[in-house]
Amino acid sequence: MHPSLALLTWLTDPWTEALTRRALLEVVLLGIAGGALGGWVVSFNLGYSAESLAHALLPGLVGASLLGAPLLLGGAAGLLVAAVAVAVAGRIPGLDRDTAVAVVVTALFGLGALLALSPDTPAGLQGLLFGDVLGVSDTDLALAGGLVVVLVGALTVLHPRLLVIGLDRLSAPALGVRTLTMDVTVLVLLAVTLLVAVQGLGNLLVVAVLIAPPSAARLLTRRMAPMLVVSSAIAVVGAVAGLYLSYYAGTAAGASIAAVLVGTYLVLAAGTAAAAALTRARTRPTPEPAGAPA
């Protein structure tokens, strides 16, 4: 077989089945959404919140099941309550953001664990929490597409206010920007993103898409707008590369995507550190030989 034809076959083989094509579209959509929102998550130091809010799904899902309500509605209610509770708890004097997140999420997760002792707990709960990127449905794709439209629109409208807080949180109120309102808004957007993404991708991939791409993008540029674009590009390319890795290496799709995204950040971080060290070594003044004339 001609090398060019072999390469073309290698590139197209993973997408010959409908389930892999749906997975590809899902990760592209969520890569765009997660990369864009992740820039603000990292800028606002909400990485721990992103990981923790995913666990807030549990009480909402179990409660909805026990009440006979749709699981998506229960998960949404649990996440929204957690997002607002975290933002409000973070305003308590003497209680930092990480502690507020830990208190709220631990309480919610404990409540969910108690509710899960009921024999009526849904059998598919574990799958909803951990997801399956190769098992996404047309409904999941529709939700992901809607998420991208809503999220990109909201972030575009809110960009100036978010930028003020990102640059100088303490001076934001004097400029007419309410930090609590923006914190709640970002956390609610984060909650909605988690709710949509975990349907097919699970906690592992959601956190990787939200944290690794913007962290890598911040190593390449410090300007917010370019960073959001680069973050989304890294998320999309990394997610597609992860699907290739999963297909040819036979590894789990979600874990493969997360590994590629985190690996991209580590490579860029190492490269940036090496370049900085080389620059310092080149600009360091050369000491004069001992005994040289003054």
PDB file of C-alpha atoms in Angstrom:
ATOM      1  CA  MET A   1       0.000   0.000   0.000  1.00  0.00           C
ATOM      2  CA  HIS A   2       1.277   3.466  -0.884  1.00  0.00           C
ATOM      3  CA  PRO A   3       2.425   5.410   2.242  1.00  0.00           C
ATOM      4  CA  SER A   4       0.019   8.301   1.591  1.00  0.00           C
ATOM      5  CA  LEU A   5      -2.900   5.878   1.224  1.00  0.00           C
ATOM      6  CA  ALA A   6      -1.840   4.051   4.379  1.00  0.00           C
ATOM      7  CA  LEU A   7      -1.745   7.353   6.274  1.00  0.00           C
ATOM      8  CA  LEU A   8      -5.188   8.299   4.971  1.00  0.00           C
ATOM      9  CA  THR A   9      -6.546   4.923   6.046  1.00  0.00           C
ATOM     10  CA  TRP A  10      -4.969   5.353   9.477  1.00  0.00           C
ATOM     11  CA  LEU A  11      -6.587   8.757   9.880  1.00  0.00           C
ATOM     12  CA  THR A  12     -10.065   7.745   8.712  1.00  0.00           C
ATOM     13  CA  ASP A  13     -10.450   4.246  10.158  1.00  0.00           C
ATOM     14  CA  PRO A  14     -11.540   5.415  13.643  1.00  0.00           C
ATOM     15  CA  TRP A  15     -14.498   7.338  12.173  1.00  0.00           C
ATOM     16  CA  THR A  16     -16.049   4.569  10.097  1.00  0.00           C
ATOM     17  CA  GLU A  17     -18.571   3.727  12.811  1.00  0.00           C
ATOM     18  CA  ALA A  18     -21.445   5.915  13.960  1.00  0.00           C
ATOM     19  CA  LEU A  19     -20.559   5.663  17.662  1.00  0.00           C
ATOM     20  CA  THR A  20     -17.024   6.991  17.115  1.00  0.00           C
ATOM     21  CA  ARG A  21     -18.338   9.814  14.925  1.00  0.00           C
ATOM     22  CA  ARG A  22     -20.764  10.811  17.693  1.00  0.00           C
ATOM     23  CA  ALA A  23     -17.916  10.638  20.201  1.00  0.00           C
ATOM     24  CA  LEU A  24     -15.813  12.873  17.945  1.00  0.00           C
ATOM     25  CA  LEU A  25     -18.563  15.482  17.664  1.00  0.00           C
ATOM     26  CA  GLU A  26     -19.188  15.334  21.416  1.00  0.00           C
ATOM     27  CA  VAL A  27     -15.557  15.946  22.379  1.00  0.00           C
ATOM     28  CA  VAL A  28     -15.221  18.763  19.810  1.00  0.00           C
ATOM     29  CA  LEU A  29     -18.290  20.548  21.199  1.00  0.00           C
ATOM     30  CA  LEU A  30     -17.266  20.057  24.814  1.00  0.00           C
ATOM     31  CA  GLY A  31     -13.684  20.999  23.977  1.00  0.00           C
ATOM     32  CA  ILE A  32     -14.890  24.366  22.696  1.00  0.00           C
ATOM     33  CA  ALA A  33     -17.115  24.898  25.727  1.00  0.00           C
ATOM     34  CA  GLY A  34     -14.661  23.597  28.307  1.00  0.00           C
ATOM     35  CA  GLY A  35     -11.685  25.438  26.852  1.00  0.00           C
ATOM     36  CA  ALA A  36     -13.519  28.762  26.830  1.00  0.00           C
ATOM     37  CA  LEU A  37     -15.038  28.435  30.300  1.00  0.00           C
ATOM     38  CA  GLY A  38     -11.872  26.851  31.660  1.00  0.00           C
ATOM     39  CA  GLY A  39      -9.943  30.043  31.006  1.00  0.00           C
ATOM     40  CA  TRP A  40     -12.126  31.859  33.533  1.00  0.00           C
ATOM     41  CA  VAL A  41     -12.113  28.881  35.905  1.00  0.00           C
ATOM     42  CA  VAL A  42      -8.322  29.019  36.027  1.00  0.00           C
ATOM     43  CA  SER A  43      -8.248  32.826  36.149  1.00  0.00           C
ATOM     44  CA  PHE A  44     -10.676  32.876  39.084  1.00  0.00           C
ATOM     45  CA  ASN A  45      -8.833  30.019  40.869  1.00  0.00           C
ATOM     46  CA  LEU A  46     -11.886  27.758  40.665  1.00  0.00           C
ATOM     47  CA  GLY A  47     -10.051  24.557  39.748  1.00  0.00           C
ATOM     48  CA  TYR A  48     -10.913  22.919  43.045  1.00  0.00           C
ATOM     49  CA  SER A  49     -14.517  24.031  42.627  1.00  0.00           C
ATOM     50  CA  ALA A  50     -14.661  22.442  39.184  1.00  0.00           C
ATOM     51  CA  GLU A  51     -13.597  19.092  40.566  1.00  0.00           C
ATOM     52  CA  SER A  52     -15.756  19.301  43.664  1.00  0.00           C
ATOM     53  CA  LEU A  53     -18.971  20.502  42.048  1.00  0.00           C
ATOM     54  CA  ALA A  54     -19.060  17.339  39.954  1.00  0.00           C
ATOM     55  CA  HIS A  55     -19.625  15.379  43.171  1.00  0.00           C
ATOM     56  CA  ALA A  56     -22.643  17.570  43.933  1.00  0.00           C
ATOM     57  CA  LEU A  57     -24.506  15.590  41.285  1.00  0.00           C
ATOM     58  CA  LEU A  58     -25.016  12.733  43.721  1.00  0.00           C
ATOM     59  CA  PRO A  59     -27.738  14.049  46.059  1.00  0.00           C
ATOM     60  CA  GLY A  60     -29.658  15.665  43.211  1.00  0.00           C
ATOM     61  CA  LEU A  61     -29.636  12.488  41.137  1.00  0.00           C
ATOM     62  CA  VAL A  62     -30.620  10.210  43.996  1.00  0.00           C
ATOM     63  CA  GLY A  63     -33.263  12.641  45.252  1.00  0.00           C
ATOM     64  CA  ALA A  64     -34.796  12.919  41.786  1.00  0.00           C
ATOM     65  CA  SER A  65     -34.919   9.148  41.503  1.00  0.00           C
ATOM     66  CA  LEU A  66     -36.652   8.752  44.843  1.00  0.00           C
ATOM     67  CA  LEU A  67     -39.192  11.442  43.904  1.00  0.00           C
ATOM     68  CA  GLY A  68     -39.767  10.020  40.435  1.00  0.00           C
ATOM     69  CA  ALA A  69     -38.414  13.165  38.746  1.00  0.00           C
ATOM     70  CA  PRO A  70     -36.059  13.173  35.710  1.00  0.00           C
ATOM     71  CA  LEU A  71     -32.441  12.512  36.702  1.00  0.00           C
ATOM     72  CA  LEU A  72     -31.205  15.453  34.643  1.00  0.00           C
ATOM     73  CA  LEU A  73     -33.508  17.784  36.532  1.00  0.00           C
ATOM     74  CA  GLY A  74     -32.302  16.418  39.857  1.00  0.00           C
ATOM     75  CA  GLY A  75     -28.659  16.752  38.871  1.00  0.00           C
ATOM     76  CA  ALA A  76     -29.268  20.311  37.708  1.00  0.00           C
ATOM     77  CA  ALA A  77     -30.946  21.224  40.980  1.00  0.00           C
ATOM     78  CA  GLY A  78     -28.109  19.727  43.014  1.00  0.00           C
ATOM     79  CA  LEU A  79     -25.423  21.504  41.014  1.00  0.00           C
ATOM     80  CA  LEU A  80     -27.164  24.871  41.062  1.00  0.00           C
ATOM     81  CA  VAL A  81     -27.690  24.675  44.820  1.00  0.00           C
ATOM     82  CA  ALA A  82     -24.025  23.727  45.280  1.00  0.00           C
ATOM     83  CA  ALA A  83     -22.787  26.535  43.007  1.00  0.00           C
ATOM     84  CA  VAL A  84     -24.726  29.213  44.858  1.00  0.00           C
ATOM     85  CA  ALA A  85     -23.864  27.721  48.274  1.00  0.00           C
ATOM     86  CA  VAL A  86     -20.138  27.691  47.461  1.00  0.00           C
ATOM     87  CA  ALA A  87     -20.199  31.300  46.265  1.00  0.00           C
ATOM     88  CA  VAL A  88     -22.089  32.469  49.367  1.00  0.00           C
ATOM     89  CA  ALA A  89     -19.976  30.403  51.787  1.00  0.00           C
ATOM     90  CA  GLY A  90     -16.833  31.877  50.246  1.00  0.00           C
ATOM     91  CA  ARG A  91     -17.984  35.329  51.408  1.00  0.00           C
ATOM     92  CA  ILE A  92     -18.028  34.322  55.082  1.00  0.00           C
ATOM     93  CA  PRO A  93     -15.227  36.200  56.928  1.00  0.00           C
ATOM     94  CA  GLY A  94     -12.366  33.907  57.882  1.00  0.00           C
ATOM     95  CA  LEU A  95     -13.476  31.145  55.504  1.00  0.00           C
ATOM     96  CA  ASP A  96     -11.382  30.872  52.329  1.00  0.00           C
ATOM     97  CA  ARG A  97     -12.745  29.600  49.010  1.00  0.00           C
ATOM     98  CA  ASP A  98     -11.266  26.090  49.214  1.00  0.00           C
ATOM     99  CA  THR A  99     -12.658  25.566  52.705  1.00  0.00           C
ATOM    100  CA  ALA A 100     -16.079  26.788  51.577  1.00  0.00           C
ATOM    101  CA  VAL A 101     -16.056  24.346  48.663  1.00  0.00           C
ATOM    102  CA  ALA A 102     -14.972  21.478  50.929  1.00  0.00           C
ATOM    103  CA  VAL A 103     -17.721  22.177  53.487  1.00  0.00           C
ATOM    104  CA  VAL A 104     -20.519  22.492  50.919  1.00  0.00           C
ATOM    105  CA  VAL A 105     -19.514  19.551  48.729  1.00  0.00           C
ATOM    106  CA  THR A 106     -18.793  17.248  51.656  1.00  0.00           C
ATOM    107  CA  ALA A 107     -22.222  17.982  53.109  1.00  0.00           C
ATOM    108  CA  LEU A 108     -23.940  17.394  49.767  1.00  0.00           C
ATOM    109  CA  PHE A 109     -21.992  14.247  49.028  1.00  0.00           C
ATOM    110  CA  GLY A 110     -22.754  12.885  52.488  1.00  0.00           C
ATOM    111  CA  LEU A 111     -26.441  13.601  51.951  1.00  0.00           C
ATOM    112  CA  GLY A 112     -26.313  11.818  48.621  1.00  0.00           C
ATOM    113  CA  ALA A 113     -24.608   8.809  50.190  1.00  0.00           C
ATOM    114  CA  LEU A 114     -27.353   8.560  52.812  1.00  0.00           C
ATOM    115  CA  LEU A 115     -30.066   8.816  50.164  1.00  0.00           C
ATOM    116  CA  ALA A 116     -28.280   6.204  48.040  1.00  0.00           C
ATOM    117  CA  LEU A 117     -28.859   3.599  50.764  1.00  0.00           C
ATOM    118  CA  SER A 118     -32.448   3.407  49.564  1.00  0.00           C
ATOM    119  CA  PRO A 119     -33.239   0.296  47.466  1.00  0.00           C
ATOM    120  CA  ASP A 120     -34.904   2.598  44.910  1.00  0.00           C
ATOM    121  CA  THR A 121     -31.585   4.193  43.923  1.00  0.00           C
ATOM    122  CA  PRO A 122     -31.158   4.073  40.107  1.00  0.00           C
ATOM    123  CA  ALA A 123     -28.921   1.323  38.776  1.00  0.00           C
ATOM    124  CA  GLY A 124     -27.387   3.689  36.191  1.00  0.00           C
ATOM    125  CA  LEU A 125     -26.098   6.178  38.740  1.00  0.00           C
ATOM    126  CA  GLN A 126     -22.460   5.108  38.401  1.00  0.00           C
ATOM    127  CA  GLY A 127     -22.594   5.415  34.640  1.00  0.00           C
ATOM    128  CA  LEU A 128     -24.009   8.913  34.932  1.00  0.00           C
ATOM    129  CA  LEU A 129     -21.183   9.993  37.223  1.00  0.00           C
ATOM    130  CA  PHE A 130     -18.348   8.447  35.211  1.00  0.00           C
ATOM    131  CA  GLY A 131     -19.815   8.510  31.703  1.00  0.00           C
ATOM    132  CA  ASP A 132     -18.913   6.757  28.456  1.00  0.00           C
ATOM    133  CA  VAL A 133     -17.661   8.923  25.591  1.00  0.00           C
ATOM    134  CA  LEU A 134     -18.315   6.134  23.080  1.00  0.00           C
ATOM    135  CA  GLY A 135     -21.891   5.760  24.244  1.00  0.00           C
ATOM    136  CA  VAL A 136     -23.167   9.304  23.758  1.00  0.00           C
ATOM    137  CA  SER A 137     -26.656   9.611  22.307  1.00  0.00           C
ATOM    138  CA  ASP A 138     -28.205  12.107  19.921  1.00  0.00           C
ATOM    139  CA  THR A 139     -29.717  13.805  22.974  1.00  0.00           C
ATOM    140  CA  ASP A 140     -26.246  14.196  24.499  1.00  0.00           C
ATOM    141  CA  LEU A 141     -25.038  15.794  21.267  1.00  0.00           C
ATOM    142  CA  ALA A 142     -27.993  18.175  21.208  1.00  0.00           C
ATOM    143  CA  LEU A 143     -27.312  19.185  24.803  1.00  0.00           C
ATOM    144  CA  ALA A 144     -23.609  19.709  24.043  1.00  0.00           C
ATOM    145  CA  GLY A 145     -24.460  21.847  21.020  1.00  0.00           C
ATOM    146  CA  GLY A 146     -26.871  23.936  23.059  1.00  0.00           C
ATOM    147  CA  LEU A 147     -24.238  24.291  25.777  1.00  0.00           C
ATOM    148  CA  VAL A 148     -21.716  25.704  23.301  1.00  0.00           C
ATOM    149  CA  VAL A 149     -24.206  28.280  21.993  1.00  0.00           C
ATOM    150  CA  VAL A 150     -25.315  29.401  25.462  1.00  0.00           C
ATOM    151  CA  LEU A 151     -21.849  29.355  26.995  1.00  0.00           C
ATOM    152  CA  VAL A 152     -20.051  31.203  24.205  1.00  0.00           C
ATOM    153  CA  GLY A 153     -22.864  33.772  24.078  1.00  0.00           C
ATOM    154  CA  ALA A 154     -22.823  34.331  27.840  1.00  0.00           C
ATOM    155  CA  LEU A 155     -19.038  34.582  28.045  1.00  0.00           C
ATOM    156  CA  THR A 156     -18.978  37.056  25.147  1.00  0.00           C
ATOM    157  CA  VAL A 157     -21.525  39.326  26.850  1.00  0.00           C
ATOM    158  CA  LEU A 158     -19.865  39.048  30.265  1.00  0.00           C
ATOM    159  CA  HIS A 159     -16.268  39.271  29.012  1.00  0.00           C
ATOM    160  CA  PRO A 160     -15.617  42.926  30.031  1.00  0.00           C
ATOM    161  CA  ARG A 161     -16.913  42.397  33.585  1.00  0.00           C
ATOM    162  CA  LEU A 162     -15.118  39.086  33.994  1.00  0.00           C
ATOM    163  CA  LEU A 163     -11.929  40.714  32.760  1.00  0.00           C
ATOM    164  CA  VAL A 164     -12.185  43.474  35.380  1.00  0.00           C
ATOM    165  CA  ILE A 165     -12.434  40.887  38.163  1.00  0.00           C
ATOM    166  CA  GLY A 166      -9.677  38.768  36.692  1.00  0.00           C
ATOM    167  CA  LEU A 167      -7.311  41.749  36.547  1.00  0.00           C
ATOM    168  CA  ASP A 168      -8.130  43.356  39.909  1.00  0.00           C
ATOM    169  CA  ARG A 169     -10.806  41.767  42.085  1.00  0.00           C
ATOM    170  CA  LEU A 170     -10.410  44.312  44.909  1.00  0.00           C
ATOM    171  CA  SER A 171     -11.013  47.309  42.636  1.00  0.00           C
ATOM    172  CA  ALA A 172     -13.909  45.723  40.732  1.00  0.00           C
ATOM    173  CA  PRO A 173     -16.716  47.115  42.987  1.00  0.00           C
ATOM    174  CA  ALA A 174     -15.411  50.654  42.485  1.00  0.00           C
ATOM    175  CA  LEU A 175     -15.766  50.094  38.737  1.00  0.00           C
ATOM    176  CA  GLY A 176     -19.382  48.962  39.088  1.00  0.00           C
ATOM    177  CA  VAL A 177     -18.747  45.219  38.838  1.00  0.00           C
ATOM    178  CA  ARG A 178     -20.262  43.057  41.590  1.00  0.00           C
ATOM    179  CA  THR A 179     -17.836  40.277  42.362  1.00  0.00           C
ATOM    180  CA  LEU A 180     -20.422  38.059  44.082  1.00  0.00           C
ATOM    181  CA  THR A 181     -22.739  38.234  41.081  1.00  0.00           C
ATOM    182  CA  MET A 182     -19.939  37.317  38.688  1.00  0.00           C
ATOM    183  CA  ASP A 183     -18.692  34.534  40.976  1.00  0.00           C
ATOM    184  CA  VAL A 184     -22.175  33.017  41.104  1.00  0.00           C
ATOM    185  CA  THR A 185     -22.532  33.391  37.322  1.00  0.00           C
ATOM    186  CA  VAL A 186     -19.259  31.601  36.584  1.00  0.00           C
ATOM    187  CA  LEU A 187     -20.083  28.843  39.054  1.00  0.00           C
ATOM    188  CA  VAL A 188     -23.565  28.386  37.572  1.00  0.00           C
ATOM    189  CA  LEU A 189     -22.072  28.173  34.067  1.00  0.00           C
ATOM    190  CA  LEU A 190     -19.577  25.677  35.459  1.00  0.00           C
ATOM    191  CA  ALA A 191     -22.403  23.666  37.013  1.00  0.00           C
ATOM    192  CA  VAL A 192     -24.349  23.573  33.740  1.00  0.00           C
ATOM    193  CA  THR A 193     -21.224  22.491  31.847  1.00  0.00           C
ATOM    194  CA  LEU A 194     -20.589  19.693  34.318  1.00  0.00           C
ATOM    195  CA  LEU A 195     -24.193  18.544  34.133  1.00  0.00           C
ATOM    196  CA  VAL A 196     -24.147  18.312  30.335  1.00  0.00           C
ATOM    197  CA  ALA A 197     -20.650  16.835  30.047  1.00  0.00           C
ATOM    198  CA  VAL A 198     -20.968  14.060  32.608  1.00  0.00           C
ATOM    199  CA  GLN A 199     -23.834  12.526  30.636  1.00  0.00           C
ATOM    200  CA  GLY A 200     -21.341  11.031  28.226  1.00  0.00           C
ATOM    201  CA  LEU A 201     -17.880  11.923  29.472  1.00  0.00           C
ATOM    202  CA  GLY A 202     -17.796  11.686  33.258  1.00  0.00           C
ATOM    203  CA  ASN A 203     -15.904  13.574  35.940  1.00  0.00           C
ATOM    204  CA  LEU A 204     -12.430  12.654  34.751  1.00  0.00           C
ATOM    205  CA  LEU A 205     -12.759  14.148  31.298  1.00  0.00           C
ATOM    206  CA  VAL A 206     -14.778  17.156  32.449  1.00  0.00           C
ATOM    207  CA  VAL A 207     -12.107  18.265  34.916  1.00  0.00           C
ATOM    208  CA  ALA A 208      -9.328  17.600  32.397  1.00  0.00           C
ATOM    209  CA  VAL A 209     -11.049  19.703  29.719  1.00  0.00           C
ATOM    210  CA  LEU A 210     -11.736  22.538  32.153  1.00  0.00           C
ATOM    211  CA  ILE A 211      -8.285  22.749  33.761  1.00  0.00           C
ATOM    212  CA  ALA A 212      -5.516  21.358  31.538  1.00  0.00           C
ATOM    213  CA  PRO A 213      -6.129  23.331  28.279  1.00  0.00           C
ATOM    214  CA  PRO A 214      -6.369  26.805  29.875  1.00  0.00           C
ATOM    215  CA  SER A 215      -3.378  26.029  32.096  1.00  0.00           C
ATOM    216  CA  ALA A 216      -1.394  25.123  28.977  1.00  0.00           C
ATOM    217  CA  ALA A 217      -2.708  28.162  27.089  1.00  0.00           C
ATOM    218  CA  ARG A 218      -1.634  30.471  29.908  1.00  0.00           C
ATOM    219  CA  LEU A 219       1.940  29.317  29.344  1.00  0.00           C
ATOM    220  CA  LEU A 220       1.722  30.564  25.752  1.00  0.00           C
ATOM    221  CA  THR A 221      -0.070  33.897  26.237  1.00  0.00           C
ATOM    222  CA  ARG A 222      -1.111  36.133  29.111  1.00  0.00           C
ATOM    223  CA  ARG A 223      -3.773  38.081  27.223  1.00  0.00           C
ATOM    224  CA  MET A 224      -7.211  36.772  28.112  1.00  0.00           C
ATOM    225  CA  ALA A 225      -8.927  36.745  24.721  1.00  0.00           C
ATOM    226  CA  PRO A 226      -6.123  34.880  22.892  1.00  0.00           C
ATOM    227  CA  MET A 227      -5.794  32.539  25.868  1.00  0.00           C
ATOM    228  CA  LEU A 228      -9.460  31.510  25.589  1.00  0.00           C
ATOM    229  CA  VAL A 229      -9.050  30.772  21.866  1.00  0.00           C
ATOM    230  CA  VAL A 230      -5.827  28.810  22.395  1.00  0.00           C
ATOM    231  CA  SER A 231      -7.400  26.948  25.318  1.00  0.00           C
ATOM    232  CA  SER A 232     -10.339  25.804  23.198  1.00  0.00           C
ATOM    233  CA  ALA A 233      -8.007  24.778  20.371  1.00  0.00           C
ATOM    234  CA  ILE A 234      -5.858  22.712  22.742  1.00  0.00           C
ATOM    235  CA  ALA A 235      -8.974  21.098  24.225  1.00  0.00           C
ATOM    236  CA  VAL A 236     -10.364  20.116  20.812  1.00  0.00           C
ATOM    237  CA  VAL A 237      -7.078  18.870  19.327  1.00  0.00           C
ATOM    238  CA  GLY A 238      -6.161  17.032  22.525  1.00  0.00           C
ATOM    239  CA  ALA A 239      -9.573  15.382  22.753  1.00  0.00           C
ATOM    240  CA  VAL A 240      -9.396  14.163  19.148  1.00  0.00           C
ATOM    241  CA  ALA A 241      -5.845  12.900  19.732  1.00  0.00           C
ATOM    242  CA  GLY A 242      -7.133  11.060  22.792  1.00  0.00           C
ATOM    243  CA  LEU A 243      -9.764   9.303  20.688  1.00  0.00           C
ATOM    244  CA  TYR A 244      -7.061   8.197  18.255  1.00  0.00           C
ATOM    245  CA  LEU A 245      -4.999   6.908  21.163  1.00  0.00           C
ATOM    246  CA  SER A 246      -8.018   5.045  22.536  1.00  0.00           C
ATOM    247  CA  TYR A 247      -8.812   3.475  19.153  1.00  0.00           C
ATOM    248  CA  TYR A 248      -5.319   2.247  18.314  1.00  0.00           C
ATOM    249  CA  ALA A 249      -4.033   1.478  21.820  1.00  0.00           C
ATOM    250  CA  GLY A 250      -7.262  -0.089  23.058  1.00  0.00           C
ATOM    251  CA  THR A 251      -7.400   2.149  26.126  1.00  0.00           C
ATOM    252  CA  ALA A 252     -10.438   3.775  27.753  1.00  0.00           C
ATOM    253  CA  ALA A 253     -11.531   6.797  25.729  1.00  0.00           C
ATOM    254  CA  GLY A 254     -12.106   9.184  28.647  1.00  0.00           C
ATOM    255  CA  ALA A 255      -8.833   8.320  30.347  1.00  0.00           C
ATOM    256  CA  SER A 256      -6.954   8.593  27.015  1.00  0.00           C
ATOM    257  CA  ILE A 257      -8.311  12.081  26.365  1.00  0.00           C
ATOM    258  CA  ALA A 258      -7.505  13.208  29.898  1.00  0.00           C
ATOM    259  CA  ALA A 259      -3.981  11.797  29.587  1.00  0.00           C
ATOM    260  CA  VAL A 260      -3.339  13.649  26.314  1.00  0.00           C
ATOM    261  CA  LEU A 261      -4.644  16.958  27.706  1.00  0.00           C
ATOM    262  CA  VAL A 262      -2.649  16.708  30.941  1.00  0.00           C
ATOM    263  CA  GLY A 263       0.395  15.490  28.995  1.00  0.00           C
ATOM    264  CA  THR A 264       0.160  18.522  26.712  1.00  0.00           C
ATOM    265  CA  TYR A 265       0.260  20.828  29.721  1.00  0.00           C
ATOM    266  CA  LEU A 266       3.243  18.984  31.239  1.00  0.00           C
ATOM    267  CA  VAL A 267       5.213  19.135  27.969  1.00  0.00           C
ATOM    268  CA  LEU A 268       4.519  22.851  27.543  1.00  0.00           C
ATOM    269  CA  ALA A 269       5.345  23.546  31.195  1.00  0.00           C
ATOM    270  CA  ALA A 270       8.665  21.688  30.891  1.00  0.00           C
ATOM    271  CA  GLY A 271       9.455  23.446  27.611  1.00  0.00           C
ATOM    272  CA  THR A 272       8.629  26.861  29.065  1.00  0.00           C
ATOM    273  CA  ALA A 273      10.776  26.229  32.138  1.00  0.00           C
ATOM    274  CA  ALA A 274      13.698  25.044  29.995  1.00  0.00           C
ATOM    275  CA  ALA A 275      13.411  28.083  27.701  1.00  0.00           C
ATOM    276  CA  ALA A 276      13.340  30.440  30.689  1.00  0.00           C
ATOM    277  CA  ALA A 277      16.405  28.766  32.202  1.00  0.00           C
ATOM    278  CA  LEU A 278      18.269  29.000  28.878  1.00  0.00           C
ATOM    279  CA  THR A 279      17.383  32.690  28.557  1.00  0.00           C
ATOM    280  CA  ARG A 280      18.649  33.413  32.058  1.00  0.00           C
ATOM    281  CA  ALA A 281      21.877  31.558  31.344  1.00  0.00           C
ATOM    282  CA  ARG A 282      22.469  33.537  28.146  1.00  0.00           C
ATOM    283  CA  THR A 283      21.785  36.920  29.728  1.00  0.00           C
ATOM    284  CA  ARG A 284      23.835  36.264  32.855  1.00  0.00           C
ATOM    285  CA  PRO A 285      26.938  38.510  32.821  1.00  0.00           C
ATOM    286  CA  THR A 286      30.207  36.656  32.289  1.00  0.00           C
ATOM    287  CA  PRO A 287      32.513  37.053  35.319  1.00  0.00           C
ATOM    288  CA  GLU A 288      35.838  38.709  34.590  1.00  0.00           C
ATOM    289  CA  PRO A 289      38.976  36.576  35.062  1.00  0.00           C
ATOM    290  CA  ALA A 290      40.719  36.898  38.382  1.00  0.00           C
ATOM    291  CA  GLY A 291      43.477  39.483  38.319  1.00  0.00           C
ATOM    292  CA  ALA A 292      42.042  41.356  35.342  1.00  0.00           C
ATOM    293  CA  PRO A 293      42.891  45.091  35.338  1.00  0.00           C
ATOM    294  CA  ALA A 294      40.198  47.400  36.648  1.00  0.00           C
TER     295      ALA A 294
END
